[in-house]
PDB file of C-alpha atoms in Angstrom:
ATOM      1  CA  UNK F   1      55.725 113.851  63.617  1.00 65.00           C
ATOM      2  CA  UNK F   2      56.883 109.851  63.858  1.00 71.00           C
ATOM      3  CA  UNK F   3      59.580 109.215  66.531  1.00 74.00           C
ATOM      4  CA  UNK F   4      62.751 108.161  65.763  1.00 70.00           C
ATOM      5  CA  UNK F   5      62.935 104.671  66.042  1.00 77.00           C
ATOM      6  CA  UNK F   6      59.893 104.653  64.541  1.00 75.00           C
ATOM      7  CA  UNK F   7      61.101 106.665  61.492  1.00 73.00           C
ATOM      8  CA  UNK F   8      63.887 104.282  61.358  1.00 79.00           C
ATOM      9  CA  UNK F   9      61.108 101.171  61.124  1.00 80.00           C
ATOM     10  CA  UNK F  10      59.588 103.113  57.933  1.00 79.00           C
ATOM     11  CA  UNK F  11      62.561 103.768  55.928  1.00 79.00           C
ATOM     12  CA  UNK F  12      63.740  99.920  56.639  1.00 80.00           C
ATOM     13  CA  UNK F  13      60.590  98.917  56.108  1.00 76.00           C
ATOM     14  CA  UNK F  14      60.730 101.213  52.359  1.00 78.00           C
ATOM     15  CA  UNK F  15      64.296  98.586  51.405  1.00 75.00           C
ATOM     16  CA  UNK F  16      62.182  95.406  52.582  1.00 76.00           C
ATOM     17  CA  UNK F  17      59.975  95.946  50.467  1.00 78.00           C
ATOM     18  CA  UNK F  18      61.828  97.440  46.782  1.00 72.00           C
ATOM     19  CA  UNK F  19      63.890  94.585  48.131  1.00 72.00           C
ATOM     20  CA  UNK F  20      60.856  92.263  48.292  1.00 73.00           C
ATOM     21  CA  UNK F  21      59.277  93.555  44.511  1.00 72.00           C
ATOM     22  CA  UNK F  22      62.079  94.253  43.120  1.00 63.00           C
ATOM     23  CA  UNK F  23      63.602  90.536  43.672  1.00 52.00           C
ATOM     24  CA  UNK F  24      67.146  91.637  43.123  1.00 53.00           C
ATOM     25  CA  UNK F  25      68.918  95.185  45.206  1.00 64.00           C
ATOM     26  CA  UNK F  26      67.404  98.200  44.080  1.00 59.00           C
ATOM     27  CA  UNK F  27      70.987 100.165  44.541  1.00 62.00           C
ATOM     28  CA  UNK F  28      71.801  98.035  41.408  1.00 62.00           C
ATOM     29  CA  UNK F  29      71.218 100.223  37.814  1.00 61.00           C
ATOM     30  CA  UNK F  30      71.811  99.318  33.894  1.00 58.00           C
ATOM     31  CA  UNK F  31      74.173 100.967  31.280  1.00 57.00           C
ATOM     32  CA  UNK F  32      73.546 104.492  31.068  1.00 58.00           C
ATOM     33  CA  UNK F  33      75.993 106.843  28.855  1.00 61.00           C
ATOM     34  CA  UNK F  34      74.275 109.652  29.759  1.00 69.00           C
ATOM     35  CA  UNK F  35      75.736 112.040  32.283  1.00 76.00           C
ATOM     36  CA  UNK F  36      72.105 113.412  33.412  1.00 77.00           C
ATOM     37  CA  UNK F  37      72.312 108.949  34.639  1.00 78.00           C
ATOM     38  CA  UNK F  38      74.559 107.727  36.533  1.00 63.00           C
ATOM     39  CA  UNK F  39      74.306 105.764  39.992  1.00 67.00           C
ATOM     40  CA  UNK F  40      74.817 108.459  42.375  1.00 80.00           C
ATOM     41  CA  UNK F  41      71.871 110.711  42.964  1.00 88.00           C
ATOM     42  CA  UNK F  42      72.444 114.198  43.255  1.00 90.00           C
ATOM     43  CA  UNK F  43      71.272 117.156  44.531  1.00 92.00           C
ATOM     44  CA  UNK F  44      70.360 120.302  42.445  1.00 90.00           C
ATOM     45  CA  UNK F  45      71.126 122.324  45.071  1.00 87.00           C
ATOM     46  CA  UNK F  46      74.963 121.748  45.879  1.00 88.00           C
ATOM     47  CA  UNK F  47      75.807 119.449  42.068  1.00 86.00           C
ATOM     48  CA  UNK F  48      77.368 116.927  45.382  1.00 87.00           C
ATOM     49  CA  UNK F  49      75.778 113.062  45.290  1.00 87.00           C
ATOM     50  CA  UNK F  50      73.797 112.182  48.759  1.00 88.00           C
ATOM     51  CA  UNK F  51      74.850 109.380  50.750  1.00 84.00           C
ATOM     52  CA  UNK F  52      73.246 106.699  53.098  1.00 82.00           C
ATOM     53  CA  UNK F  53      70.673 105.959  53.429  1.00 86.00           C
ATOM     54  CA  UNK F  54      69.485 109.070  51.103  1.00 89.00           C
ATOM     55  CA  UNK F  55      71.206 107.037  47.978  1.00 86.00           C
ATOM     56  CA  UNK F  56      69.137 104.344  48.828  1.00 85.00           C
ATOM     57  CA  UNK F  57      65.928 105.751  49.188  1.00 89.00           C
ATOM     58  CA  UNK F  58      66.131 108.264  46.025  1.00 90.00           C
ATOM     59  CA  UNK F  59      67.275 104.544  44.028  1.00 85.00           C
ATOM     60  CA  UNK F  60      64.231 102.731  45.280  1.00 84.00           C
ATOM     61  CA  UNK F  61      61.934 105.384  44.647  1.00 89.00           C
ATOM     62  CA  UNK F  62      63.907 105.751  41.150  1.00 87.00           C
ATOM     63  CA  UNK F  63      63.303 101.895  40.590  1.00 81.00           C
ATOM     64  CA  UNK F  64      59.446 102.233  40.901  1.00 84.00           C
ATOM     65  CA  UNK F  65      58.627 105.662  39.264  1.00 88.00           C
ATOM     66  CA  UNK F  66      60.866 104.772  36.368  1.00 86.00           C
ATOM     67  CA  UNK F  67      63.281 107.724  36.985  1.00 90.00           C
ATOM     68  CA  UNK F  68      66.211 107.985  34.707  1.00 88.00           C
ATOM     69  CA  UNK F  69      68.177 111.516  35.209  1.00 91.00           C
ATOM     70  CA  UNK F  70      69.911 112.023  39.222  1.00 90.00           C
ATOM     71  CA  UNK F  71      68.508 115.128  39.662  1.00 94.00           C
ATOM     72  CA  UNK F  72      66.847 115.681  42.979  1.00 95.00           C
ATOM     73  CA  UNK F  73      65.807 119.151  44.116  1.00 95.00           C
ATOM     74  CA  UNK F  74      63.169 120.583  46.937  1.00 95.00           C
ATOM     75  CA  UNK F  75      59.636 122.267  45.954  1.00 94.00           C
ATOM     76  CA  UNK F  76      61.515 125.513  46.915  1.00 93.00           C
ATOM     77  CA  UNK F  77      64.793 124.857  45.268  1.00 92.00           C
ATOM     78  CA  UNK F  78      62.582 124.043  42.133  1.00 94.00           C
ATOM     79  CA  UNK F  79      60.465 127.215  42.224  1.00 93.00           C
ATOM     80  CA  UNK F  80      63.818 129.419  42.561  1.00 88.00           C
ATOM     81  CA  UNK F  81      65.417 128.247  40.370  1.00 84.00           C
ATOM     82  CA  UNK F  82      62.324 129.285  37.784  1.00 90.00           C
ATOM     83  CA  UNK F  83      61.041 125.706  37.344  1.00 95.00           C
ATOM     84  CA  UNK F  84      57.354 123.672  39.009  1.00 96.00           C
ATOM     85  CA  UNK F  85      56.186 120.280  40.517  1.00 97.00           C
ATOM     86  CA  UNK F  86      54.077 119.215  37.762  1.00 97.00           C
ATOM     87  CA  UNK F  87      50.389 118.520  39.185  1.00 95.00           C
ATOM     88  CA  UNK F  88      49.829 115.838  40.940  1.00 95.00           C
ATOM     89  CA  UNK F  89      52.994 115.165  41.399  1.00 96.00           C
ATOM     90  CA  UNK F  90      54.617 112.644  44.883  1.00 95.00           C
ATOM     91  CA  UNK F  91      57.916 113.821  46.175  1.00 95.00           C
ATOM     92  CA  UNK F  92      60.427 111.717  48.047  1.00 94.00           C
ATOM     93  CA  UNK F  93      60.671 111.564  51.489  1.00 92.00           C
ATOM     94  CA  UNK F  94      64.841 111.519  52.516  1.00 91.00           C
ATOM     95  CA  UNK F  95      66.295 112.525  56.855  1.00 87.00           C
ATOM     96  CA  UNK F  96      68.291 114.948  57.374  1.00 83.00           C
ATOM     97  CA  UNK F  97      70.328 115.185  60.626  1.00 77.00           C
ATOM     98  CA  UNK F  98      69.785 118.197  62.049  1.00 78.00           C
ATOM     99  CA  UNK F  99      71.852 119.002  65.311  1.00 77.00           C
ATOM    100  CA  UNK F 100      70.707 120.554  67.970  1.00 77.00           C
ATOM    101  CA  UNK F 101      71.464 121.872  71.235  1.00 75.00           C
ATOM    102  CA  UNK F 102      70.401 121.727  74.476  1.00 75.00           C
ATOM    103  CA  UNK F 103      72.236 121.744  78.856  1.00 75.00           C
ATOM    104  CA  UNK F 104      72.541 118.516  80.799  1.00 74.00           C
ATOM    105  CA  UNK F 105      74.219 118.027  83.622  1.00 76.00           C
ATOM    106  CA  UNK F 106      77.384 115.863  83.834  1.00 72.00           C
ATOM    107  CA  UNK F 107      78.883 113.470  86.518  1.00 75.00           C
ATOM    108  CA  UNK F 108      79.740 116.100  88.763  1.00 73.00           C
ATOM    109  CA  UNK F 109      76.230 117.706  88.414  1.00 74.00           C
ATOM    110  CA  UNK F 110      77.393 120.393  86.781  1.00 77.00           C
ATOM    111  CA  UNK F 111      75.517 122.797  83.900  1.00 76.00           C
ATOM    112  CA  UNK F 112      77.092 121.888  80.373  1.00 74.00           C
ATOM    113  CA  UNK F 113      76.490 122.306  76.854  1.00 76.00           C
ATOM    114  CA  UNK F 114      75.765 119.120  75.109  1.00 73.00           C
ATOM    115  CA  UNK F 115      74.523 118.975  71.281  1.00 73.00           C
ATOM    116  CA  UNK F 116      73.596 115.200  69.631  1.00 69.00           C
ATOM    117  CA  UNK F 117      71.851 114.948  65.559  1.00 72.00           C
ATOM    118  CA  UNK F 118      68.299 114.679  65.475  1.00 80.00           C
ATOM    119  CA  UNK F 119      66.981 112.967  62.342  1.00 79.00           C
ATOM    120  CA  UNK F 120      64.156 114.788  60.003  1.00 86.00           C
ATOM    121  CA  UNK F 121      62.159 113.629  56.974  1.00 87.00           C
ATOM    122  CA  UNK F 122      62.618 116.417  53.630  1.00 89.00           C
ATOM    123  CA  UNK F 123      60.237 115.780  50.707  1.00 94.00           C
ATOM    124  CA  UNK F 124      62.378 115.834  47.557  1.00 96.00           C
ATOM    125  CA  UNK F 125      61.318 115.240  42.850  1.00 97.00           C
ATOM    126  CA  UNK F 126      62.813 114.246  40.655  1.00 96.00           C
ATOM    127  CA  UNK F 127      63.461 116.655  37.415  1.00 95.00           C
ATOM    128  CA  UNK F 128      61.505 114.229  36.165  1.00 96.00           C
ATOM    129  CA  UNK F 129      58.390 115.469  37.916  1.00 97.00           C
ATOM    130  CA  UNK F 130      59.434 118.899  36.570  1.00 97.00           C
ATOM    131  CA  UNK F 131      58.982 121.568  34.055  1.00 96.00           C
ATOM    132  CA  UNK F 132      61.611 123.655  33.445  1.00 94.00           C
ATOM    133  CA  UNK F 133      64.699 121.446  34.438  1.00 93.00           C
ATOM    134  CA  UNK F 134      65.023 119.973  31.392  1.00 91.00           C
ATOM    135  CA  UNK F 135      68.550 120.411  30.782  1.00 90.00           C
ATOM    136  CA  UNK F 136      69.021 117.247  33.540  1.00 92.00           C
ATOM    137  CA  UNK F 137      66.836 115.077  31.594  1.00 91.00           C
ATOM    138  CA  UNK F 138      68.164 112.185  30.366  1.00 85.00           C
ATOM    139  CA  UNK F 139      68.906 112.656  26.752  1.00 82.00           C
ATOM    140  CA  UNK F 140      70.246 116.371  26.954  1.00 74.00           C
ATOM    141  CA  UNK F 141      73.716 115.497  27.923  1.00 66.00           C
ATOM    142  CA  UNK F 142      76.353 112.484  26.563  1.00 66.00           C
ATOM    143  CA  UNK F 143      79.840 111.577  28.952  1.00 64.00           C
ATOM    144  CA  UNK F 144      82.931 112.745  27.354  1.00 64.00           C
ATOM    145  CA  UNK F 145      84.809 109.537  29.304  1.00 65.00           C
ATOM    146  CA  UNK F 146      85.005 106.599  26.637  1.00 66.00           C
ATOM    147  CA  UNK F 147      83.391 103.895  27.633  1.00 65.00           C
ATOM    148  CA  UNK F 148      87.446 101.456  27.646  1.00 69.00           C
ATOM    149  CA  UNK F 149      88.453 104.940  29.479  1.00 80.00           C
ATOM    150  CA  UNK F 150      86.205 103.845  32.161  1.00 81.00           C
ATOM    151  CA  UNK F 151      87.270 100.604  32.715  1.00 89.00           C
ATOM    152  CA  UNK F 152      91.040 101.166  32.174  1.00 92.00           C
ATOM    153  CA  UNK F 153      90.381 103.586  34.955  1.00 91.00           C
ATOM    154  CA  UNK F 154      88.355 101.371  36.919  1.00 93.00           C
ATOM    155  CA  UNK F 155      92.307  99.356  36.737  1.00 95.00           C
ATOM    156  CA  UNK F 156      94.425 102.034  37.765  1.00 95.00           C
ATOM    157  CA  UNK F 157      91.882 102.145  41.185  1.00 96.00           C
ATOM    158  CA  UNK F 158      92.877  98.954  42.211  1.00 97.00           C
ATOM    159  CA  UNK F 159      96.016  98.821  41.304  1.00 96.00           C
ATOM    160  CA  UNK F 160      96.553 102.458  43.437  1.00 96.00           C
ATOM    161  CA  UNK F 161      95.126 100.132  45.999  1.00 96.00           C
ATOM    162  CA  UNK F 162      98.596  98.399  45.758  1.00 96.00           C
ATOM    163  CA  UNK F 163      96.817  95.298  46.986  1.00 97.00           C
ATOM    164  CA  UNK F 164      97.686  91.568  46.323  1.00 98.00           C
ATOM    165  CA  UNK F 165      95.322  90.922  44.192  1.00 98.00           C
ATOM    166  CA  UNK F 166      95.931  86.559  42.480  1.00 97.00           C
ATOM    167  CA  UNK F 167      94.176  85.516  39.430  1.00 97.00           C
ATOM    168  CA  UNK F 168      92.863  81.951  38.370  1.00 95.00           C
ATOM    169  CA  UNK F 169      90.054  79.208  39.646  1.00 93.00           C
ATOM    170  CA  UNK F 170      85.927  79.725  39.692  1.00 92.00           C
ATOM    171  CA  UNK F 171      85.909  81.277  42.917  1.00 93.00           C
ATOM    172  CA  UNK F 172      86.241  84.894  44.590  1.00 94.00           C
ATOM    173  CA  UNK F 173      86.813  85.963  47.700  1.00 95.00           C
ATOM    174  CA  UNK F 174      89.171  87.741  50.037  1.00 97.00           C
ATOM    175  CA  UNK F 175      91.408  86.187  52.723  1.00 97.00           C
ATOM    176  CA  UNK F 176      91.542  88.460  56.118  1.00 94.00           C
ATOM    177  CA  UNK F 177      94.353  85.583  57.704  1.00 95.00           C
ATOM    178  CA  UNK F 178      96.516  85.891  54.842  1.00 97.00           C
ATOM    179  CA  UNK F 179      95.331  89.593  53.321  1.00 97.00           C
ATOM    180  CA  UNK F 180      94.991  89.137  50.063  1.00 98.00           C
ATOM    181  CA  UNK F 181      92.245  88.913  47.352  1.00 98.00           C
ATOM    182  CA  UNK F 182      91.605  86.271  44.628  1.00 97.00           C
ATOM    183  CA  UNK F 183      89.651  86.048  41.127  1.00 97.00           C
ATOM    184  CA  UNK F 184      88.818  84.466  37.864  1.00 95.00           C
ATOM    185  CA  UNK F 185      90.525  85.593  35.158  1.00 96.00           C
ATOM    186  CA  UNK F 186      88.832  88.497  33.304  1.00 94.00           C
ATOM    187  CA  UNK F 187      88.133  86.390  30.271  1.00 94.00           C
ATOM    188  CA  UNK F 188      86.208  84.395  32.634  1.00 94.00           C
ATOM    189  CA  UNK F 189      83.278  86.339  33.294  1.00 91.00           C
ATOM    190  CA  UNK F 190      80.677  87.656  31.157  1.00 87.00           C
ATOM    191  CA  UNK F 191      81.551  91.407  30.358  1.00 88.00           C
ATOM    192  CA  UNK F 192      84.290  93.512  32.056  1.00 90.00           C
ATOM    193  CA  UNK F 193      82.038  94.914  34.233  1.00 88.00           C
ATOM    194  CA  UNK F 194      80.692  91.936  36.177  1.00 90.00           C
ATOM    195  CA  UNK F 195      84.951  91.268  36.755  1.00 94.00           C
ATOM    196  CA  UNK F 196      84.869  94.870  37.957  1.00 94.00           C
ATOM    197  CA  UNK F 197      82.110  94.457  40.062  1.00 91.00           C
ATOM    198  CA  UNK F 198      83.147  91.921  41.314  1.00 93.00           C
ATOM    199  CA  UNK F 199      86.734  92.969  41.597  1.00 96.00           C
ATOM    200  CA  UNK F 200      84.608  95.971  44.099  1.00 96.00           C
ATOM    201  CA  UNK F 201      83.485  94.051  45.764  1.00 94.00           C
ATOM    202  CA  UNK F 202      86.765  91.903  47.880  1.00 96.00           C
ATOM    203  CA  UNK F 203      88.106  95.309  47.611  1.00 98.00           C
ATOM    204  CA  UNK F 204      85.747  96.524  50.121  1.00 96.00           C
ATOM    205  CA  UNK F 205      86.507  93.342  52.313  1.00 96.00           C
ATOM    206  CA  UNK F 206      90.099  94.327  52.633  1.00 97.00           C
ATOM    207  CA  UNK F 207      89.366  97.831  52.886  1.00 96.00           C
ATOM    208  CA  UNK F 208      87.367  97.110  56.026  1.00 94.00           C
ATOM    209  CA  UNK F 209      89.978  96.385  58.904  1.00 92.00           C
ATOM    210  CA  UNK F 210      92.132  99.577  56.789  1.00 95.00           C
ATOM    211  CA  UNK F 211      88.757 101.989  57.758  1.00 93.00           C
ATOM    212  CA  UNK F 212      88.361 100.342  60.879  1.00 90.00           C
ATOM    213  CA  UNK F 213      85.658  97.876  60.367  1.00 90.00           C
ATOM    214  CA  UNK F 214      85.047  95.306  63.052  1.00 86.00           C
ATOM    215  CA  UNK F 215      83.422  92.488  62.774  1.00 85.00           C
ATOM    216  CA  UNK F 216      83.866  91.573  66.081  1.00 79.00           C
ATOM    217  CA  UNK F 217      80.535  94.406  67.072  1.00 76.00           C
ATOM    218  CA  UNK F 218      78.115  92.462  64.594  1.00 74.00           C
ATOM    219  CA  UNK F 219      75.675  89.738  66.100  1.00 74.00           C
ATOM    220  CA  UNK F 220      74.839  88.882  62.059  1.00 78.00           C
ATOM    221  CA  UNK F 221      78.615  90.003  60.799  1.00 86.00           C
ATOM    222  CA  UNK F 222      78.415  87.626  57.780  1.00 84.00           C
ATOM    223  CA  UNK F 223      75.180  88.874  56.186  1.00 85.00           C
ATOM    224  CA  UNK F 224      75.992  92.581  57.660  1.00 89.00           C
ATOM    225  CA  UNK F 225      79.458  92.533  55.393  1.00 92.00           C
ATOM    226  CA  UNK F 226      78.512  90.977  52.577  1.00 89.00           C
ATOM    227  CA  UNK F 227      75.868  93.767  52.309  1.00 88.00           C
ATOM    228  CA  UNK F 228      78.095  96.406  53.503  1.00 91.00           C
ATOM    229  CA  UNK F 229      80.490  95.674  50.247  1.00 92.00           C
ATOM    230  CA  UNK F 230      77.692  94.746  47.753  1.00 87.00           C
ATOM    231  CA  UNK F 231      77.291  98.631  48.551  1.00 88.00           C
ATOM    232  CA  UNK F 232      79.984  99.696  48.790  1.00 90.00           C
ATOM    233  CA  UNK F 233      80.823  98.069  45.416  1.00 90.00           C
ATOM    234  CA  UNK F 234      77.773  99.698  43.565  1.00 86.00           C
ATOM    235  CA  UNK F 235      78.644 103.184  44.702  1.00 86.00           C
ATOM    236  CA  UNK F 236      82.584 102.443  43.166  1.00 91.00           C
ATOM    237  CA  UNK F 237      81.462 101.572  40.099  1.00 88.00           C
ATOM    238  CA  UNK F 238      79.200 104.649  40.443  1.00 82.00           C
ATOM    239  CA  UNK F 239      81.710 106.224  41.185  1.00 83.00           C
ATOM    240  CA  UNK F 240      83.850 106.272  38.161  1.00 86.00           C
ATOM    241  CA  UNK F 241      80.556 105.805  35.756  1.00 81.00           C
ATOM    242  CA  UNK F 242      80.662 101.639  35.517  1.00 84.00           C
ATOM    243  CA  UNK F 243      77.548 100.300  35.114  1.00 78.00           C
ATOM    244  CA  UNK F 244      76.612  97.637  38.882  1.00 76.00           C
ATOM    245  CA  UNK F 245      75.428  94.122  37.954  1.00 67.00           C
ATOM    246  CA  UNK F 246      73.221  91.731  39.759  1.00 55.00           C
ATOM    247  CA  UNK F 247      75.803  89.249  40.403  1.00 57.00           C
ATOM    248  CA  UNK F 248      74.926  86.832  43.249  1.00 58.00           C
ATOM    249  CA  UNK F 249      73.623  89.116  45.448  1.00 60.00           C
ATOM    250  CA  UNK F 250      69.799  87.296  45.230  1.00 58.00           C
ATOM    251  CA  UNK F 251      71.023  84.202  47.889  1.00 62.00           C
ATOM    252  CA  UNK F 252      71.804  86.626  50.085  1.00 69.00           C
ATOM    253  CA  UNK F 253      69.128  88.958  49.866  1.00 70.00           C
ATOM    254  CA  UNK F 254      67.004  86.474  52.620  1.00 72.00           C
ATOM    255  CA  UNK F 255      69.652  87.324  55.280  1.00 76.00           C
ATOM    256  CA  UNK F 256      69.443  91.161  54.570  1.00 75.00           C
ATOM    257  CA  UNK F 257      65.780  91.466  54.998  1.00 75.00           C
ATOM    258  CA  UNK F 258      65.915  89.462  58.100  1.00 79.00           C
ATOM    259  CA  UNK F 259      68.268  90.936  59.319  1.00 83.00           C
ATOM    260  CA  UNK F 260      66.881  94.414  58.682  1.00 83.00           C
ATOM    261  CA  UNK F 261      63.237  92.842  60.282  1.00 83.00           C
ATOM    262  CA  UNK F 262      65.571  92.217  63.122  1.00 85.00           C
ATOM    263  CA  UNK F 263      66.811  95.445  64.214  1.00 84.00           C
ATOM    264  CA  UNK F 264      66.140  98.585  62.269  1.00 83.00           C
ATOM    265  CA  UNK F 265      69.225 100.403  62.621  1.00 86.00           C
ATOM    266  CA  UNK F 266      70.950  97.436  60.480  1.00 86.00           C
ATOM    267  CA  UNK F 267      70.497  98.891  56.684  1.00 87.00           C
ATOM    268  CA  UNK F 268      71.684 102.577  58.358  1.00 87.00           C
ATOM    269  CA  UNK F 269      75.118 101.046  59.356  1.00 88.00           C
ATOM    270  CA  UNK F 270      75.487  98.760  56.425  1.00 88.00           C
ATOM    271  CA  UNK F 271      74.843 102.163  53.957  1.00 87.00           C
ATOM    272  CA  UNK F 272      77.268 104.387  56.651  1.00 88.00           C
ATOM    273  CA  UNK F 273      80.014 101.254  56.492  1.00 92.00           C
ATOM    274  CA  UNK F 274      79.502 100.982  52.521  1.00 90.00           C
ATOM    275  CA  UNK F 275      79.967 104.745  52.522  1.00 89.00           C
ATOM    276  CA  UNK F 276      83.391 104.611  54.170  1.00 92.00           C
ATOM    277  CA  UNK F 277      84.901 101.313  52.405  1.00 94.00           C
ATOM    278  CA  UNK F 278      83.850 103.533  48.853  1.00 92.00           C
ATOM    279  CA  UNK F 279      85.377 106.880  49.686  1.00 92.00           C
ATOM    280  CA  UNK F 280      89.073 104.828  50.608  1.00 95.00           C
ATOM    281  CA  UNK F 281      88.962 102.999  47.474  1.00 96.00           C
ATOM    282  CA  UNK F 282      88.019 106.063  45.562  1.00 94.00           C
ATOM    283  CA  UNK F 283      90.286 108.126  46.836  1.00 94.00           C
ATOM    284  CA  UNK F 284      92.750 105.187  44.537  1.00 94.00           C
ATOM    285  CA  UNK F 285      91.611 107.297  41.663  1.00 86.00           C
ATOM    286  CA  UNK F 286      93.605 109.470  40.025  1.00 69.00           C
ATOM    287  CA  UNK F 287      91.035 110.524  37.272  1.00 56.00           C
ATOM    288  CA  UNK F 288      88.042 112.277  38.855  1.00 47.00           C
ATOM    289  CA  UNK F 289      85.158 110.269  40.090  1.00 47.00           C
ATOM    290  CA  UNK F 290      81.822 111.887  38.167  1.00 44.00           C
ATOM    291  CA  UNK F 291      82.248 113.623  35.214  1.00 36.00           C
ATOM    292  CA  UNK F 292      81.504 116.827  35.371  1.00 33.00           C
ATOM    293  CA  UNK F 293      80.067 119.057  32.096  1.00 37.00           C
ATOM    294  CA  UNK F 294      77.745 122.312  32.121  1.00 36.00           C
ATOM    295  CA  UNK F 295      74.701 120.678  33.328  1.00 37.00           C
ATOM    296  CA  UNK F 296      77.176 119.707  36.649  1.00 37.00           C
ATOM    297  CA  UNK F 297      78.633 122.653  36.511  1.00 38.00           C
ATOM    298  CA  UNK F 298      74.798 124.619  35.723  1.00 36.00           C
ATOM    299  CA  UNK F 299      74.230 122.876  38.926  1.00 36.00           C
ATOM    300  CA  UNK F 300      76.122 124.073  41.763  1.00 36.00           C
ATOM    301  CA  UNK F 301      75.321 127.544  41.329  1.00 34.00           C
ATOM    302  CA  UNK F 302      71.872 126.322  42.171  1.00 37.00           C
ATOM    303  CA  UNK F 303      69.995 127.728  45.344  1.00 34.00           C
ATOM    304  CA  UNK F 304      69.913 126.201  48.403  1.00 36.00           C
ATOM    305  CA  UNK F 305      66.294 127.917  49.187  1.00 32.00           C
TER     306      UNK F 305
END
């Protein structure tokens, strides 16, 4: 069994390899007007999206193997629900944080109960690796929300934040000193998706102080928080069932690779911070952030075996 440090390094290497092989971040996703194929990889047992590092690991696996469906389950979950894993299929390893109880001596020498979390690997399969779960594949479901409505929902979210957003010029940035977001006009972008991808990136920077992030604690703060904003923007786009695009992240990749190479915890912290920023922004959405239908309801009924 790998130690915690070895496991972090193995996972970090997986993300590094995906960045090097793909040339662009594996957390980006193209357009797919199908409820089984949004960017939020989802558990068959709970119907809830995977979070943090697991979301990145599943995206890397999907990219490498060409999976289109968002749905994943363990071997036992799949078998319990009358389906089977196809012969010769290899699982994707993700992690579970398991609470451990132990006794220790405190500063006064008294024995006290202590608890901590230990990272453990477990294996999941995409439904495209199974027989019997066809209704969870792409092509068996279509989104009931029109594309134009999704962009309206994105604009509504931005309006609801109350952030000071200014338009004009050819630069996109967040000014922490004056607490405002500067964006080019939407018509200056190649598509509406490109505009909102950039807008949510800057809104993730705007959210930093509002969710308690402190840049002074990061040795490579600029690269780190650019990664947080990039991951967070993709999560917000996915939460609104919109495609996330490449934008200008290629220029940051070398810095991210360096950060991951220097510190195995770099990508774990970035993924955790991105979750917090995205959750904060999505809390301003007045519309459901993930479209539900009979397929999602059916997934909620699947039982963890």
